[in-house]
Amino acid sequence: AHLGTAADAPDAQADFTKPDPTPSIPAGIDPSLATDLFLQARWQETGTLPAAPAGDATFVRRVYLDLVGRIPTRAERDSFLADSDSRKRDTLIDHLTRSEEHAAHLAEIFNVVFLDREDSRKRKRQDRGAWLDYLRWAFESNRPWDEIGRDLIVARPRSKEESGASWFLYEQNDDHQKIATRTSATLLGKQVQCAQCHDHPVSPEIEQRHYWGLVSFFSRSLNVKTPEGPRVAERASGGYAKFSNLEGESSETELVLLTGAKIEEPDGRRDQDAAEFYEVAPPEQWFKKLKKDEKLKKNVAALPVPKFSRREELAAATTIGNPAFPRAIVNRAWAIVFGRGLVHPVDQMDSAHPPSHPGLLDWLSDDFAANGYDLRRLIRALMKSRAYQLDFRAPSQSEGDLPPQDSL
């Protein structure tokens, strides 16, 4: 709402489908300034007059709500308003983004992003205790986003702090299709379930083989319980299936990425399992044909880890050199800060939903990846931009029609 303008006319909106005017962006520029240059170029092209800068009272309320999920206390508000330092807005943003309160607020947001609300999944809050601890730790320590992506996909914690990351896969209860669609929507910003029975009807770049390929990366996964807590094991064999299109034509699943690239298993198809295929082998019972009414023992002394891991391959392909990965989190961060993504909805980043400002999204995504996938830096930059700090009122509104800013 605070990107108020005088030109919300239909013709200005129609221009959003056109390529961005490309401003001259100096090398090494702060992303907050680059954001403003891109938006200023669009405003000039469309004849849009931006709103005036928001007053301090409006800004302090806004930044507390967006960064820690509450309004400032009277003491916090009064202290900020009394401060005469010209850089006090930047100082407040830096202070809040370092706080435990901000980490806890982001944890609550991404708990819902990744797993929906507890009641909608028939879960209790305590079920997600370790998961929420992981999210708070990740945001408080400013864990790089590519490492968070790897934590969630591989689900093999290497430290106590990473332990709760396994819950992202574990909560899906061995439903590999749910795991695949949730991973795609949250980490790549793409809804792929419409390609389950046929190529995507409105986004043809998402094909049926891509959907089943993504499922295949998780098809060897299995929930287990270990002395360290709930974990997701991975078998070293099996996980093959067939899928049919609407014409009844059948195809074998392959390890196909959404880009269309394929990953080949080093030893080819493997249907028979054996301890030699593992870095950490599962119990002997896992290699035997189960007798009638016999159940697989899912309580294990140590998490089974195969020498060739499909999830490891997917994590690398997702987080390394994949433009869709930084674009998805940049778009989501923009939505958190501004109330709506550059692509809307945020989890439908496909050809049917082009970005409103494609050049800006590309630039921010490249900058994010080049600077260590630093989410805290990104959020700070968006909030320090002129765009974020505009008043909520369009410049055409009369000051007399609304209460003074400092009373809001």
GROMACS .gro file of C-alpha atoms in nm:
model
  408
    1ALA     CA    1   0.000   0.000   0.000
    2HIS     CA    2   0.292   0.234   0.059
    3LEU     CA    3   0.386   0.236  -0.311
    4GLY     CA    4   0.107   0.489  -0.366
    5THR     CA    5   0.110   0.675  -0.697
    6ALA     CA    6  -0.093   0.931  -0.883
    7ALA     CA    7  -0.114   0.711  -1.190
    8ASP     CA    8  -0.305   0.392  -1.122
    9ALA     CA    9  -0.463   0.435  -1.464
   10PRO     CA   10  -0.535   0.133  -1.689
   11ASP     CA   11  -0.278   0.238  -1.948
   12ALA     CA   12  -0.005   0.254  -1.683
   13GLN     CA   13  -0.098  -0.094  -1.562
   14ALA     CA   14  -0.088  -0.229  -1.915
   15ASP     CA   15   0.272  -0.111  -1.946
   16PHE     CA   16   0.369  -0.363  -1.675
   17THR     CA   17   0.360  -0.636  -1.939
   18LYS     CA   18   0.630  -0.462  -2.142
   19PRO     CA   19   1.004  -0.514  -2.085
   20ASP     CA   20   1.158  -0.296  -1.817
   21PRO     CA   21   1.337   0.017  -1.929
   22THR     CA   22   1.698  -0.069  -1.848
   23PRO     CA   23   1.867   0.192  -1.630
   24SER     CA   24   2.243   0.223  -1.609
   25ILE     CA   25   2.343   0.031  -1.295
   26PRO     CA   26   2.702   0.094  -1.178
   27ALA     CA   27   2.902  -0.212  -1.078
   28GLY     CA   28   2.899  -0.283  -0.706
   29ILE     CA   29   2.596  -0.064  -0.636
   30ASP     CA   30   2.390  -0.137  -0.325
   31PRO     CA   31   2.072  -0.328  -0.416
   32SER     CA   32   1.856  -0.064  -0.245
   33LEU     CA   33   1.982   0.197  -0.492
   34ALA     CA   34   1.950  -0.043  -0.786
   35THR     CA   35   1.588  -0.107  -0.684
   36ASP     CA   36   1.515   0.262  -0.689
   37LEU     CA   37   1.685   0.313  -1.025
   38PHE     CA   38   1.477   0.038  -1.185
   39LEU     CA   39   1.153   0.170  -1.037
   40GLN     CA   40   1.237   0.530  -1.123
   41ALA     CA   41   1.298   0.429  -1.486
   42ARG     CA   42   0.954   0.262  -1.494
   43TRP     CA   43   0.787   0.563  -1.334
   44GLN     CA   44   0.945   0.795  -1.589
   45GLU     CA   45   0.840   0.570  -1.876
   46THR     CA   46   0.477   0.553  -1.760
   47GLY     CA   47   0.449   0.911  -1.638
   48THR     CA   48   0.387   0.791  -1.283
   49LEU     CA   49   0.433   1.032  -0.994
   50PRO     CA   50   0.543   0.840  -0.682
   51ALA     CA   51   0.407   0.920  -0.340
   52ALA     CA   52   0.599   1.143  -0.103
   53PRO     CA   53   0.834   0.987   0.156
   54ALA     CA   54   0.651   0.858   0.462
   55GLY     CA   55   0.687   1.048   0.787
   56ASP     CA   56   0.892   0.907   1.073
   57ALA     CA   57   0.586   0.798   1.271
   58THR     CA   58   0.451   0.601   0.976
   59PHE     CA   59   0.793   0.452   0.901
   60VAL     CA   60   0.868   0.332   1.254
   61ARG     CA   61   0.531   0.162   1.283
   62ARG     CA   62   0.572   0.001   0.941
   63VAL     CA   63   0.924  -0.130   0.998
   64TYR     CA   64   0.842  -0.285   1.334
   65LEU     CA   65   0.538  -0.460   1.190
   66ASP     CA   66   0.732  -0.593   0.891
   67LEU     CA   67   1.048  -0.700   1.076
   68VAL     CA   68   0.925  -0.823   1.414
   69GLY     CA   69   0.550  -0.859   1.365
   70ARG     CA   70   0.437  -0.597   1.618
   71ILE     CA   71   0.401  -0.223   1.653
   72PRO     CA   72   0.674  -0.038   1.846
   73THR     CA   73   0.631   0.029   2.214
   74ARG     CA   74   0.572   0.391   2.310
   75ALA     CA   75   0.931   0.413   2.434
   76GLU     CA   76   1.067   0.271   2.106
   77ARG     CA   77   0.851   0.507   1.902
   78ASP     CA   78   0.938   0.814   2.107
   79SER     CA   79   1.309   0.732   2.101
   80PHE     CA   80   1.306   0.702   1.724
   81LEU     CA   81   1.107   1.022   1.670
   82ALA     CA   82   1.340   1.218   1.901
   83ASP     CA   83   1.654   1.095   1.722
   84SER     CA   84   1.800   1.368   1.497
   85ASP     CA   85   2.050   1.142   1.316
   86SER     CA   86   1.988   1.153   0.940
   87ARG     CA   87   2.074   0.781   0.917
   88LYS     CA   88   1.838   0.668   1.191
   89ARG     CA   89   1.614   0.472   0.954
   90ASP     CA   90   1.903   0.261   0.828
   91THR     CA   91   2.026   0.217   1.185
   92LEU     CA   92   1.685   0.091   1.300
   93ILE     CA   93   1.660  -0.154   1.009
   94ASP     CA   94   2.010  -0.287   1.085
   95HIS     CA   95   1.927  -0.321   1.456
   96LEU     CA   96   1.599  -0.502   1.407
   97THR     CA   97   1.729  -0.745   1.145
   98ARG     CA   98   1.999  -0.856   1.394
   99SER     CA   99   1.745  -0.920   1.670
  100GLU     CA  100   1.615  -1.252   1.801
  101GLU     CA  101   1.266  -1.109   1.758
  102HIS     CA  102   1.320  -1.073   1.384
  103ALA     CA  103   1.452  -1.430   1.357
  104ALA     CA  104   1.148  -1.558   1.545
  105HIS     CA  105   0.916  -1.357   1.319
  106LEU     CA  106   1.075  -1.497   1.003
  107ALA     CA  107   1.055  -1.846   1.154
  108GLU     CA  108   0.679  -1.806   1.193
  109ILE     CA  109   0.644  -1.680   0.836
  110PHE     CA  110   0.849  -1.961   0.682
  111ASN     CA  111   0.690  -2.225   0.901
  112VAL     CA  112   0.368  -2.146   0.714
  113VAL     CA  113   0.545  -2.105   0.378
  114PHE     CA  114   0.710  -2.447   0.401
  115LEU     CA  115   0.453  -2.652   0.591
  116ASP     CA  116   0.126  -2.454   0.623
  117ARG     CA  117  -0.027  -2.382   0.960
  118GLU     CA  118  -0.029  -2.662   1.215
  119ASP     CA  119  -0.408  -2.686   1.240
  120SER     CA  120  -0.446  -2.718   0.862
  121ARG     CA  121  -0.211  -3.019   0.868
  122LYS     CA  122  -0.369  -3.169   1.182
  123ARG     CA  123  -0.048  -3.110   1.375
  124LYS     CA  124   0.015  -2.979   1.723
  125ARG     CA  125   0.259  -2.698   1.787
  126GLN     CA  126   0.488  -2.926   1.987
  127ASP     CA  127   0.518  -3.164   1.691
  128ARG     CA  128   0.720  -2.895   1.517
  129GLY     CA  129   0.936  -2.797   1.812
  130ALA     CA  130   1.269  -2.903   1.657
  131TRP     CA  131   1.162  -2.764   1.318
  132LEU     CA  132   1.085  -2.421   1.465
  133ASP     CA  133   1.413  -2.429   1.657
  134TYR     CA  134   1.592  -2.492   1.329
  135LEU     CA  135   1.418  -2.202   1.154
  136ARG     CA  136   1.493  -1.961   1.439
  137TRP     CA  137   1.857  -2.070   1.444
  138ALA     CA  138   1.886  -2.040   1.064
  139PHE     CA  139   1.752  -1.684   1.058
  140GLU     CA  140   1.931  -1.571   1.374
  141SER     CA  141   2.266  -1.698   1.238
  142ASN     CA  142   2.179  -1.564   0.890
  143ARG     CA  143   2.237  -1.904   0.735
  144PRO     CA  144   2.291  -1.866   0.359
  145TRP     CA  145   1.973  -1.949   0.168
  146ASP     CA  146   2.144  -2.208  -0.051
  147GLU     CA  147   2.249  -2.397   0.263
  148ILE     CA  148   1.892  -2.381   0.395
  149GLY     CA  149   1.774  -2.526   0.063
  150ARG     CA  150   2.024  -2.808   0.094
  151ASP     CA  151   1.925  -2.872   0.456
  152LEU     CA  152   1.563  -2.920   0.354
  153ILE     CA  153   1.615  -3.140   0.047
  154VAL     CA  154   1.897  -3.364   0.173
  155ALA     CA  155   1.755  -3.389   0.527
  156ARG     CA  156   2.073  -3.535   0.679
  157PRO     CA  157   2.169  -3.299   0.963
  158ARG     CA  158   2.540  -3.253   1.022
  159SER     CA  159   2.499  -3.067   1.352
  160LYS     CA  160   2.256  -3.038   1.640
  161GLU     CA  161   2.137  -2.701   1.509
  162GLU     CA  162   2.043  -2.852   1.172
  163SER     CA  163   1.850  -3.137   1.329
  164GLY     CA  164   1.500  -2.996   1.287
  165ALA     CA  165   1.541  -2.940   0.912
  166SER     CA  166   1.450  -3.306   0.855
  167TRP     CA  167   1.092  -3.226   0.951
  168PHE     CA  168   1.029  -3.058   0.616
  169LEU     CA  169   1.033  -3.399   0.445
  170TYR     CA  170   0.931  -3.605   0.746
  171GLU     CA  171   0.594  -3.433   0.791
  172GLN     CA  172   0.487  -3.550   0.443
  173ASN     CA  173   0.460  -3.910   0.575
  174ASP     CA  174   0.644  -4.078   0.286
  175ASP     CA  175   0.413  -3.920   0.026
  176HIS     CA  176   0.676  -3.855  -0.241
  177GLN     CA  177   0.441  -3.660  -0.464
  178LYS     CA  178   0.360  -3.419  -0.182
  179ILE     CA  179   0.730  -3.382  -0.109
  180ALA     CA  180   0.802  -3.301  -0.474
  181THR     CA  181   0.524  -3.044  -0.514
  182ARG     CA  182   0.603  -2.876  -0.181
  183THR     CA  183   0.974  -2.857  -0.263
  184SER     CA  184   0.903  -2.704  -0.603
  185ALA     CA  185   0.653  -2.450  -0.473
  186THR     CA  186   0.861  -2.329  -0.178
  187LEU     CA  187   1.217  -2.341  -0.311
  188LEU     CA  188   1.160  -2.278  -0.682
  189GLY     CA  189   0.832  -2.085  -0.676
  190LYS     CA  190   0.664  -2.325  -0.918
  191GLN     CA  191   0.340  -2.521  -0.890
  192VAL     CA  192   0.392  -2.847  -1.077
  193GLN     CA  193   0.096  -3.062  -0.971
  194CYS     CA  194  -0.102  -2.967  -1.281
  195ALA     CA  195   0.156  -3.169  -1.480
  196GLN     CA  196   0.080  -3.495  -1.301
  197CYS     CA  197  -0.144  -3.635  -1.577
  198HIS     CA  198  -0.035  -3.420  -1.874
  199ASP     CA  199   0.192  -3.131  -1.960
  200HIS     CA  200   0.096  -2.814  -1.776
  201PRO     CA  201  -0.211  -2.667  -1.951
  202VAL     CA  202  -0.111  -2.299  -1.924
  203SER     CA  203   0.266  -2.320  -1.863
  204PRO     CA  204   0.390  -2.560  -2.132
  205GLU     CA  205   0.752  -2.540  -2.011
  206ILE     CA  206   0.644  -2.760  -1.715
  207GLU     CA  207   0.602  -3.107  -1.865
  208GLN     CA  208   0.462  -3.428  -1.725
  209ARG     CA  209   0.807  -3.590  -1.734
  210HIS     CA  210   0.939  -3.302  -1.521
  211TYR     CA  211   0.676  -3.366  -1.256
  212TRP     CA  212   0.749  -3.739  -1.234
  213GLY     CA  213   1.121  -3.671  -1.257
  214LEU     CA  214   1.099  -3.450  -0.949
  215VAL     CA  215   0.900  -3.718  -0.767
  216SER     CA  216   1.170  -3.972  -0.856
  217PHE     CA  217   1.434  -3.778  -0.667
  218PHE     CA  218   1.240  -3.854  -0.348
  219SER     CA  219   1.103  -4.201  -0.432
  220ARG     CA  220   1.372  -4.381  -0.231
  221SER     CA  221   1.300  -4.175   0.080
  222LEU     CA  222   1.158  -4.334   0.393
  223ASN     CA  223   1.068  -4.191   0.734
  224VAL     CA  224   1.258  -4.354   1.020
  225LYS     CA  225   1.323  -4.291   1.387
  226THR     CA  226   1.678  -4.263   1.517
  227PRO     CA  227   1.830  -4.191   1.860
  228GLU     CA  228   1.871  -3.831   1.737
  229GLY     CA  229   1.503  -3.799   1.647
  230PRO     CA  230   1.282  -3.831   1.336
  231ARG     CA  231   1.483  -3.861   1.015
  232VAL     CA  232   1.430  -3.940   0.647
  233ALA     CA  233   1.640  -4.232   0.524
  234GLU     CA  234   1.722  -4.298   0.161
  235ARG     CA  235   1.755  -4.636  -0.007
  236ALA     CA  236   2.029  -4.712  -0.258
  237SER     CA  237   1.806  -4.903  -0.501
  238GLY     CA  238   1.455  -4.912  -0.643
  239GLY     CA  239   1.239  -4.607  -0.683
  240TYR     CA  240   1.142  -4.678  -1.045
  241ALA     CA  241   0.792  -4.627  -1.182
  242LYS     CA  242   0.591  -4.562  -1.495
  243PHE     CA  243   0.348  -4.283  -1.574
  244SER     CA  244   0.083  -4.250  -1.844
  245ASN     CA  245  -0.049  -3.946  -2.027
  246LEU     CA  246  -0.412  -3.885  -2.119
  247GLU     CA  247  -0.366  -4.079  -2.442
  248GLY     CA  248  -0.265  -4.385  -2.243
  249GLU     CA  249   0.098  -4.373  -2.353
  250SER     CA  250   0.328  -4.506  -2.082
  251SER     CA  251   0.678  -4.382  -2.000
  252GLU     CA  252   0.948  -4.475  -1.751
  253THR     CA  253   1.031  -4.214  -1.490
  254GLU     CA  254   1.377  -4.059  -1.509
  255LEU     CA  255   1.570  -3.820  -1.287
  256VAL     CA  256   1.461  -3.514  -1.485
  257LEU     CA  257   1.487  -3.160  -1.350
  258LEU     CA  258   1.239  -2.883  -1.426
  259THR     CA  259   1.499  -2.744  -1.665
  260GLY     CA  260   1.478  -3.065  -1.867
  261ALA     CA  261   1.830  -3.173  -1.770
  262LYS     CA  262   1.873  -3.538  -1.671
  263ILE     CA  263   2.086  -3.690  -1.399
  264GLU     CA  264   2.221  -4.038  -1.469
  265GLU     CA  265   2.280  -4.287  -1.190
  266PRO     CA  266   2.647  -4.395  -1.205
  267ASP     CA  267   2.580  -4.770  -1.208
  268GLY     CA  268   2.258  -4.762  -1.406
  269ARG     CA  269   1.934  -4.920  -1.292
  270ARG     CA  270   1.960  -5.091  -0.956
  271ASP     CA  271   1.670  -5.306  -0.837
  272GLN     CA  272   1.852  -5.518  -0.576
  273ASP     CA  273   1.975  -5.358  -0.256
  274ALA     CA  274   2.290  -5.446  -0.059
  275ALA     CA  275   2.498  -5.305   0.226
  276GLU     CA  276   2.787  -5.234  -0.011
  277PHE     CA  277   2.587  -4.955  -0.175
  278TYR     CA  278   2.577  -4.750   0.147
  279GLU     CA  279   2.805  -4.521   0.340
  280VAL     CA  280   2.590  -4.602   0.643
  281ALA     CA  281   2.399  -4.925   0.585
  282PRO     CA  282   2.047  -4.994   0.713
  283PRO     CA  283   1.963  -5.298   0.927
  284GLU     CA  284   2.002  -5.640   0.762
  285GLN     CA  285   1.624  -5.682   0.759
  286TRP     CA  286   1.599  -5.410   0.493
  287PHE     CA  287   1.773  -5.636   0.240
  288LYS     CA  288   1.548  -5.937   0.288
  289LYS     CA  289   1.213  -6.011   0.136
  290LEU     CA  290   0.962  -5.954   0.412
  291LYS     CA  291   0.743  -6.242   0.517
  292LYS     CA  292   0.368  -6.216   0.512
  293ASP     CA  293   0.249  -5.964   0.774
  294GLU     CA  294   0.611  -5.872   0.855
  295LYS     CA  295   0.674  -5.496   0.869
  296LEU     CA  296   0.991  -5.309   0.790
  297LYS     CA  297   1.169  -5.198   1.106
  298LYS     CA  298   1.184  -4.821   1.094
  299ASN     CA  299   1.360  -4.770   1.425
  300VAL     CA  300   1.728  -4.763   1.329
  301ALA     CA  301   2.047  -4.711   1.526
  302ALA     CA  302   2.185  -4.474   1.261
  303LEU     CA  303   2.040  -4.298   0.958
  304PRO     CA  304   2.101  -4.507   0.640
  305VAL     CA  305   2.295  -4.307   0.378
  306PRO     CA  306   2.354  -4.436   0.023
  307LYS     CA  307   2.678  -4.376  -0.165
  308PHE     CA  308   2.476  -4.232  -0.452
  309SER     CA  309   2.203  -4.006  -0.318
  310ARG     CA  310   1.923  -3.882  -0.541
  311ARG     CA  311   1.841  -3.612  -0.287
  312GLU     CA  312   2.202  -3.494  -0.281
  313GLU     CA  313   2.193  -3.464  -0.660
  314LEU     CA  314   1.868  -3.270  -0.652
  315ALA     CA  315   1.997  -3.037  -0.380
  316ALA     CA  316   2.306  -2.954  -0.586
  317ALA     CA  317   2.105  -2.904  -0.905
  318THR     CA  318   1.855  -2.684  -0.721
  319THR     CA  319   2.094  -2.458  -0.531
  320ILE     CA  320   2.401  -2.435  -0.757
  321GLY     CA  321   2.383  -2.241  -1.084
  322ASN     CA  322   2.003  -2.257  -1.103
  323PRO     CA  323   1.853  -1.909  -1.171
  324ALA     CA  324   1.507  -2.020  -1.053
  325PHE     CA  325   1.636  -2.076  -0.699
  326PRO     CA  326   1.746  -1.719  -0.612
  327ARG     CA  327   1.455  -1.574  -0.811
  328ALA     CA  328   1.205  -1.761  -0.596
  329ILE     CA  329   1.334  -1.630  -0.262
  330VAL     CA  330   1.392  -1.277  -0.396
  331ASN     CA  331   1.033  -1.270  -0.513
  332ARG     CA  332   0.909  -1.404  -0.180
  333ALA     CA  333   1.119  -1.153   0.016
  334TRP     CA  334   0.974  -0.875  -0.200
  335ALA     CA  335   0.624  -1.002  -0.118
  336ILE     CA  336   0.702  -1.010   0.255
  337VAL     CA  337   0.835  -0.653   0.246
  338PHE     CA  338   0.596  -0.493  -0.004
  339GLY     CA  339   0.285  -0.708   0.039
  340ARG     CA  340   0.287  -0.855  -0.313
  341GLY     CA  341   0.557  -1.026  -0.517
  342LEU     CA  342   0.709  -0.905  -0.841
  343VAL     CA  343   0.550  -1.229  -0.961
  344HIS     CA  344   0.205  -1.291  -0.817
  345PRO     CA  345   0.115  -1.540  -0.680
  346VAL     CA  346   0.462  -1.601  -0.535
  347ASP     CA  347   0.451  -1.977  -0.595
  348GLN     CA  348   0.350  -1.951  -0.961
  349MET     CA  349   0.668  -1.824  -1.124
  350ASP     CA  350   0.596  -1.960  -1.469
  351SER     CA  351   0.530  -1.837  -1.821
  352ALA     CA  352   0.165  -1.770  -1.739
  353HIS     CA  353   0.262  -1.526  -1.463
  354PRO     CA  354   0.533  -1.289  -1.591
  355PRO     CA  355   0.697  -1.052  -1.342
  356SER     CA  356   0.577  -0.693  -1.322
  357HIS     CA  357   0.941  -0.575  -1.333
  358PRO     CA  358   1.148  -0.847  -1.501
  359GLY     CA  359   1.473  -0.651  -1.519
  360LEU     CA  360   1.457  -0.568  -1.149
  361LEU     CA  361   1.385  -0.929  -1.054
  362ASP     CA  362   1.675  -1.052  -1.267
  363TRP     CA  363   1.916  -0.795  -1.120
  364LEU     CA  364   1.819  -0.861  -0.759
  365SER     CA  365   1.840  -1.238  -0.810
  366ASP     CA  366   2.186  -1.218  -0.967
  367ASP     CA  367   2.303  -0.986  -0.689
  368PHE     CA  368   2.160  -1.216  -0.420
  369ALA     CA  369   2.341  -1.520  -0.561
  370ALA     CA  370   2.666  -1.326  -0.610
  371ASN     CA  371   2.661  -1.211  -0.247
  372GLY     CA  372   2.638  -1.545  -0.072
  373TYR     CA  373   2.259  -1.592  -0.071
  374ASP     CA  374   2.244  -1.348   0.219
  375LEU     CA  375   1.876  -1.308   0.306
  376ARG     CA  376   1.938  -1.051   0.579
  377ARG     CA  377   2.127  -0.830   0.332
  378LEU     CA  378   1.843  -0.862   0.082
  379ILE     CA  379   1.570  -0.770   0.331
  380ARG     CA  380   1.773  -0.474   0.454
  381ALA     CA  381   1.827  -0.350   0.100
  382LEU     CA  382   1.457  -0.367   0.013
  383MET     CA  383   1.363  -0.179   0.330
  384LYS     CA  384   1.629   0.087   0.278
  385SER     CA  385   1.500   0.160  -0.072
  386ARG     CA  386   1.308   0.476  -0.143
  387ALA     CA  387   1.025   0.259  -0.270
  388TYR     CA  388   0.970   0.092   0.068
  389GLN     CA  389   0.974   0.425   0.250
  390LEU     CA  390   0.707   0.600   0.042
  391ASP     CA  391   0.387   0.720   0.204
  392PHE     CA  392   0.075   0.507   0.167
  393ARG     CA  393  -0.120   0.799   0.019
  394ALA     CA  394  -0.111   0.884  -0.350
  395PRO     CA  395   0.027   1.236  -0.411
  396SER     CA  396  -0.306   1.347  -0.558
  397GLN     CA  397  -0.484   1.304  -0.224
  398SER     CA  398  -0.538   1.621  -0.030
  399GLU     CA  399  -0.350   1.644   0.297
  400GLY     CA  400  -0.670   1.787   0.447
  401ASP     CA  401  -0.865   1.475   0.362
  402LEU     CA  402  -0.662   1.253   0.595
  403PRO     CA  403  -0.530   1.282   0.949
  404PRO     CA  404  -0.169   1.399   0.991
  405GLN     CA  405   0.091   1.125   0.936
  406ASP     CA  406   0.222   1.146   1.291
  407SER     CA  407  -0.123   1.064   1.431
  408LEU     CA  408  -0.145   0.734   1.235
   0.00000   0.00000   0.00000
